[in-house]
């Protein structure tokens, strides 16, 4: 079916910050559990090497995604890279937690950062992990063209996919209820908004379904980056290490 750009609750400025942060905490937990970073590491390493980049500027970071696992993997390979978390709605508690756990490899921006207009002082490989589907085609194209204009490499990764293989997303509330006792810190807010007033599982359900309907296919990604010279673009899919899913990617290699 064609791409549908329905609204996601977490994208709305009016949406309660506490519910947004708890929902992104769940997404972070799932990404760490399934070690999505292992599918990304070889591609990120190649983008860093070919572009001569020594830093990662993570855009649309949410709860920080797979970045901690990614920089840890690279460091274990003898390729230590410093990364910076950014978002239009920064989840500062989540950013601080990941930064503390990274041993100095990850920092973060406290102020909002628009992925279409990255401050010039933030140089390096630009990454977006599971956030590209949030963007309408015009904004998605603007982000790709901005990276090309700045001659900064960029790597886009998406687990969301317009495919029948993503139907288990309909069971998201059950997954949230089962996963929450293992998430830290386990606060009274997390208990309240997950179990007593289940806004977190309902938010994850709605946004999860919408994410699949918003996802870009590989041909659509190739179309979005047309005309953004001098970058060399590569798009495709790779299997995820754990689980039966596939990871869609688009990489712009800087000249």
Short mmCIF file of C-alpha atoms in Angstrom, two decimals:
data_model
loop_
_atom_site.label_atom_id
_atom_site.label_comp_id
_atom_site.label_asym_id
_atom_site.label_seq_id
_atom_site.Cartn_x
_atom_site.Cartn_y
_atom_site.Cartn_z
CA UNK A 1 0.00 0.00 0.00
CA UNK A 2 1.02 3.62 -0.41
CA UNK A 3 2.65 5.61 2.36
CA UNK A 4 0.19 7.27 4.78
CA UNK A 5 1.46 10.21 6.81
CA UNK A 6 -0.94 10.03 9.74
CA UNK A 7 -0.10 11.91 12.94
CA UNK A 8 1.98 10.40 15.74
CA UNK A 9 1.18 11.54 19.26
CA UNK A 10 4.85 11.92 20.23
CA UNK A 11 5.36 14.43 17.40
CA UNK A 12 2.79 16.87 18.79
CA UNK A 13 4.05 19.87 20.76
CA UNK A 14 0.98 19.70 23.02
CA UNK A 15 1.54 16.05 23.94
CA UNK A 16 2.45 15.60 27.65
CA UNK A 17 6.21 15.38 28.04
CA UNK A 18 6.04 12.69 30.74
CA UNK A 19 4.07 10.32 28.46
CA UNK A 20 6.42 11.05 25.53
CA UNK A 21 9.48 10.32 27.66
CA UNK A 22 8.03 7.09 29.08
CA UNK A 23 7.08 5.92 25.58
CA UNK A 24 10.56 6.64 24.23
CA UNK A 25 11.97 4.78 27.25
CA UNK A 26 10.05 1.69 26.10
CA UNK A 27 11.36 2.03 22.54
CA UNK A 28 14.87 2.38 23.93
CA UNK A 29 14.44 -0.78 26.01
CA UNK A 30 13.27 -2.79 22.99
CA UNK A 31 16.12 -1.57 20.79
CA UNK A 32 18.66 -2.55 23.43
CA UNK A 33 16.99 -5.93 23.99
CA UNK A 34 17.13 -6.88 20.31
CA UNK A 35 20.63 -5.42 19.78
CA UNK A 36 19.68 -3.53 16.64
CA UNK A 37 23.06 -1.81 16.84
CA UNK A 38 24.80 -4.97 15.63
CA UNK A 39 23.10 -4.71 12.24
CA UNK A 40 24.05 -1.04 11.96
CA UNK A 41 27.68 -1.10 13.10
CA UNK A 42 29.31 -2.28 9.83
CA UNK A 43 27.38 0.32 7.83
CA UNK A 44 28.18 3.13 10.26
CA UNK A 45 31.85 2.16 10.32
CA UNK A 46 31.98 2.33 6.50
CA UNK A 47 30.25 5.73 6.45
CA UNK A 48 32.72 7.06 9.03
CA UNK A 49 35.75 5.69 7.18
CA UNK A 50 34.75 6.80 3.69
CA UNK A 51 33.75 10.27 4.89
CA UNK A 52 36.77 10.70 7.14
CA UNK A 53 34.44 11.55 10.06
CA UNK A 54 35.54 11.15 13.67
CA UNK A 55 32.27 12.12 15.36
CA UNK A 56 28.60 11.16 15.19
CA UNK A 57 25.83 13.75 15.41
CA UNK A 58 22.65 11.83 16.20
CA UNK A 59 19.46 13.59 15.08
CA UNK A 60 15.91 12.88 16.30
CA UNK A 61 17.46 10.87 19.14
CA UNK A 62 14.31 10.19 21.19
CA UNK A 63 15.44 8.01 24.09
CA UNK A 64 18.89 7.69 22.43
CA UNK A 65 18.07 4.59 20.37
CA UNK A 66 20.87 2.09 19.69
CA UNK A 67 23.64 4.69 19.95
CA UNK A 68 25.22 3.37 23.18
CA UNK A 69 25.54 -0.14 21.77
CA UNK A 70 26.84 1.27 18.51
CA UNK A 71 29.67 3.37 19.98
CA UNK A 72 30.53 0.50 22.32
CA UNK A 73 30.78 -1.88 19.35
CA UNK A 74 33.00 0.57 17.47
CA UNK A 75 35.25 1.13 20.49
CA UNK A 76 35.65 -2.65 20.90
CA UNK A 77 36.85 -2.77 17.29
CA UNK A 78 39.47 -0.12 18.00
CA UNK A 79 37.39 2.65 16.37
CA UNK A 80 36.37 4.92 19.29
CA UNK A 81 33.99 7.65 18.17
CA UNK A 82 32.41 10.45 20.19
CA UNK A 83 28.68 10.96 19.61
CA UNK A 84 26.26 13.77 20.42
CA UNK A 85 22.53 13.21 21.05
CA UNK A 86 20.10 15.84 19.74
CA UNK A 87 16.34 16.14 19.33
CA UNK A 88 13.66 18.72 18.66
CA UNK A 89 12.12 17.61 21.98
CA UNK A 90 15.19 16.52 24.02
CA UNK A 91 14.58 13.78 26.59
CA UNK A 92 17.24 15.12 28.96
CA UNK A 93 16.91 12.41 31.66
CA UNK A 94 17.34 9.68 29.03
CA UNK A 95 20.23 11.58 27.39
CA UNK A 96 22.00 12.02 30.72
CA UNK A 97 21.57 8.34 31.61
CA UNK A 98 23.09 7.17 28.32
CA UNK A 99 25.89 9.74 28.52
CA UNK A 100 26.82 8.54 32.03
CA UNK A 101 26.82 4.91 30.86
CA UNK A 102 29.02 5.63 27.84
CA UNK A 103 32.24 6.39 29.71
CA UNK A 104 32.61 9.75 28.00
CA UNK A 105 31.85 8.55 24.46
CA UNK A 106 28.41 10.20 24.30
CA UNK A 107 27.36 13.77 25.01
CA UNK A 108 24.13 15.63 24.32
CA UNK A 109 22.59 18.98 23.42
CA UNK A 110 20.13 20.40 25.94
CA UNK A 111 18.59 22.84 23.47
CA UNK A 112 16.26 21.72 20.64
CA UNK A 113 18.01 20.84 17.39
CA UNK A 114 16.06 20.83 14.11
CA UNK A 115 17.41 18.06 11.87
CA UNK A 116 16.71 20.26 8.83
CA UNK A 117 18.98 22.99 10.15
CA UNK A 118 21.84 21.45 12.14
CA UNK A 119 24.12 24.07 13.75
CA UNK A 120 27.41 24.30 11.80
CA UNK A 121 29.39 23.60 14.98
CA UNK A 122 27.95 20.05 15.06
CA UNK A 123 30.10 18.30 12.47
CA UNK A 124 30.46 14.60 11.78
CA UNK A 125 28.41 11.67 10.54
CA UNK A 126 24.75 12.57 10.93
CA UNK A 127 22.58 9.64 12.00
CA UNK A 128 18.84 9.11 12.38
CA UNK A 129 17.78 5.87 14.06
CA UNK A 130 14.11 4.98 13.59
CA UNK A 131 13.11 8.62 13.26
CA UNK A 132 13.02 9.22 9.51
CA UNK A 133 9.44 8.01 9.13
CA UNK A 134 8.34 10.95 11.28
CA UNK A 135 9.17 13.28 8.41
CA UNK A 136 7.03 14.27 5.47
CA UNK A 137 8.80 13.90 2.11
CA UNK A 138 9.63 17.62 1.90
CA UNK A 139 11.25 17.62 5.35
CA UNK A 140 13.00 14.29 4.73
CA UNK A 141 14.44 15.64 1.48
CA UNK A 142 15.49 18.85 3.23
CA UNK A 143 17.49 16.87 5.81
CA UNK A 144 19.28 14.86 3.12
CA UNK A 145 20.02 17.93 0.98
CA UNK A 146 21.22 19.89 4.04
CA UNK A 147 23.76 17.14 4.81
CA UNK A 148 24.92 17.17 1.21
CA UNK A 149 25.23 20.96 1.18
CA UNK A 150 27.30 20.83 4.39
CA UNK A 151 29.37 17.93 2.94
CA UNK A 152 28.62 15.87 6.05
CA UNK A 153 27.94 12.12 5.68
CA UNK A 154 24.55 10.89 6.84
CA UNK A 155 23.15 7.45 7.74
CA UNK A 156 19.43 6.72 8.08
CA UNK A 157 18.17 3.49 9.71
CA UNK A 158 14.56 2.32 10.06
CA UNK A 159 13.04 -0.76 11.67
CA UNK A 160 9.54 0.36 10.63
CA UNK A 161 8.43 -1.23 7.38
CA UNK A 162 5.21 -1.17 5.33
CA UNK A 163 4.89 -4.95 5.33
CA UNK A 164 2.68 -7.71 6.74
CA UNK A 165 5.70 -8.86 8.77
CA UNK A 166 5.06 -5.89 11.09
CA UNK A 167 1.55 -7.05 12.13
CA UNK A 168 2.78 -7.99 15.66
CA UNK A 169 2.82 -4.24 16.34
CA UNK A 170 -0.90 -4.68 17.13
CA UNK A 171 0.18 -6.51 20.29
CA UNK A 172 2.22 -3.52 21.50
CA UNK A 173 0.21 -2.86 24.71
CA UNK A 174 0.94 -6.42 25.89
CA UNK A 175 4.65 -5.97 25.11
CA UNK A 176 4.71 -2.69 27.05
CA UNK A 177 3.00 -4.23 30.10
CA UNK A 178 5.40 -7.20 30.07
CA UNK A 179 8.55 -5.11 29.54
CA UNK A 180 7.87 -2.32 32.03
CA UNK A 181 8.84 -4.19 35.26
CA UNK A 182 12.33 -4.69 33.77
CA UNK A 183 12.84 -1.01 32.86
CA UNK A 184 14.87 1.26 35.10
CA UNK A 185 14.25 3.41 36.96
CA UNK A 186 10.87 1.94 37.89
CA UNK A 187 9.12 5.07 39.16
CA UNK A 188 5.60 5.72 40.36
CA UNK A 189 4.98 7.73 37.16
CA UNK A 190 5.92 4.72 35.06
CA UNK A 191 3.56 2.49 37.08
CA UNK A 192 0.72 5.03 36.98
CA UNK A 193 0.80 5.82 33.25
CA UNK A 194 1.45 2.22 32.19
CA UNK A 195 -0.94 0.20 34.37
CA UNK A 196 -3.46 2.37 36.23
CA UNK A 197 -4.01 4.90 33.43
CA UNK A 198 -2.55 3.08 30.42
CA UNK A 199 -1.61 6.09 28.30
CA UNK A 200 1.90 4.77 27.62
CA UNK A 201 0.84 1.44 26.04
CA UNK A 202 -1.93 3.15 24.07
CA UNK A 203 0.51 5.81 22.84
CA UNK A 204 3.01 3.13 21.81
CA UNK A 205 0.25 1.22 20.02
CA UNK A 206 -1.02 4.18 18.04
CA UNK A 207 2.42 5.53 17.18
CA UNK A 208 3.69 2.02 16.41
CA UNK A 209 0.94 1.37 13.85
CA UNK A 210 1.35 4.82 12.34
CA UNK A 211 5.13 4.32 12.13
CA UNK A 212 4.66 1.28 9.89
CA UNK A 213 2.25 3.18 7.64
CA UNK A 214 4.68 6.12 7.44
CA UNK A 215 7.78 4.04 6.67
CA UNK A 216 9.66 4.75 3.44
CA UNK A 217 10.54 1.90 1.08
CA UNK A 218 14.01 1.55 -0.42
CA UNK A 219 12.88 2.97 -3.81
CA UNK A 220 11.23 5.92 -2.03
CA UNK A 221 14.46 6.63 -0.12
CA UNK A 222 16.42 6.60 -3.35
CA UNK A 223 13.97 9.05 -4.85
CA UNK A 224 14.25 11.43 -1.87
CA UNK A 225 18.01 11.84 -2.25
CA UNK A 226 17.98 12.56 -5.98
CA UNK A 227 19.66 15.82 -6.89
CA UNK A 228 21.63 16.10 -3.65
CA UNK A 229 25.11 16.15 -5.16
CA UNK A 230 27.99 15.73 -4.37
CA UNK A 231 26.97 12.82 -2.11
CA UNK A 232 27.08 9.17 -3.18
CA UNK A 233 23.98 7.37 -1.93
CA UNK A 234 23.35 3.73 -1.06
CA UNK A 235 20.04 2.24 0.11
CA UNK A 236 19.00 -1.29 1.00
CA UNK A 237 18.00 -3.69 3.77
CA UNK A 238 19.91 -5.98 6.15
CA UNK A 239 18.56 -8.57 8.63
CA UNK A 240 18.34 -7.65 12.30
CA UNK A 241 20.57 -9.76 14.53
CA UNK A 242 17.76 -10.82 16.89
CA UNK A 243 14.20 -11.28 15.68
CA UNK A 244 12.89 -11.78 12.16
CA UNK A 245 12.81 -8.18 11.07
CA UNK A 246 14.78 -6.24 8.50
CA UNK A 247 16.59 -2.96 8.87
CA UNK A 248 16.15 -0.44 6.07
CA UNK A 249 19.02 1.99 5.51
CA UNK A 250 20.06 4.96 3.43
CA UNK A 251 23.65 6.23 3.59
CA UNK A 252 25.05 9.36 2.02
CA UNK A 253 28.82 9.15 1.63
CA UNK A 254 30.50 12.56 1.72
CA UNK A 255 33.09 13.35 -0.99
#
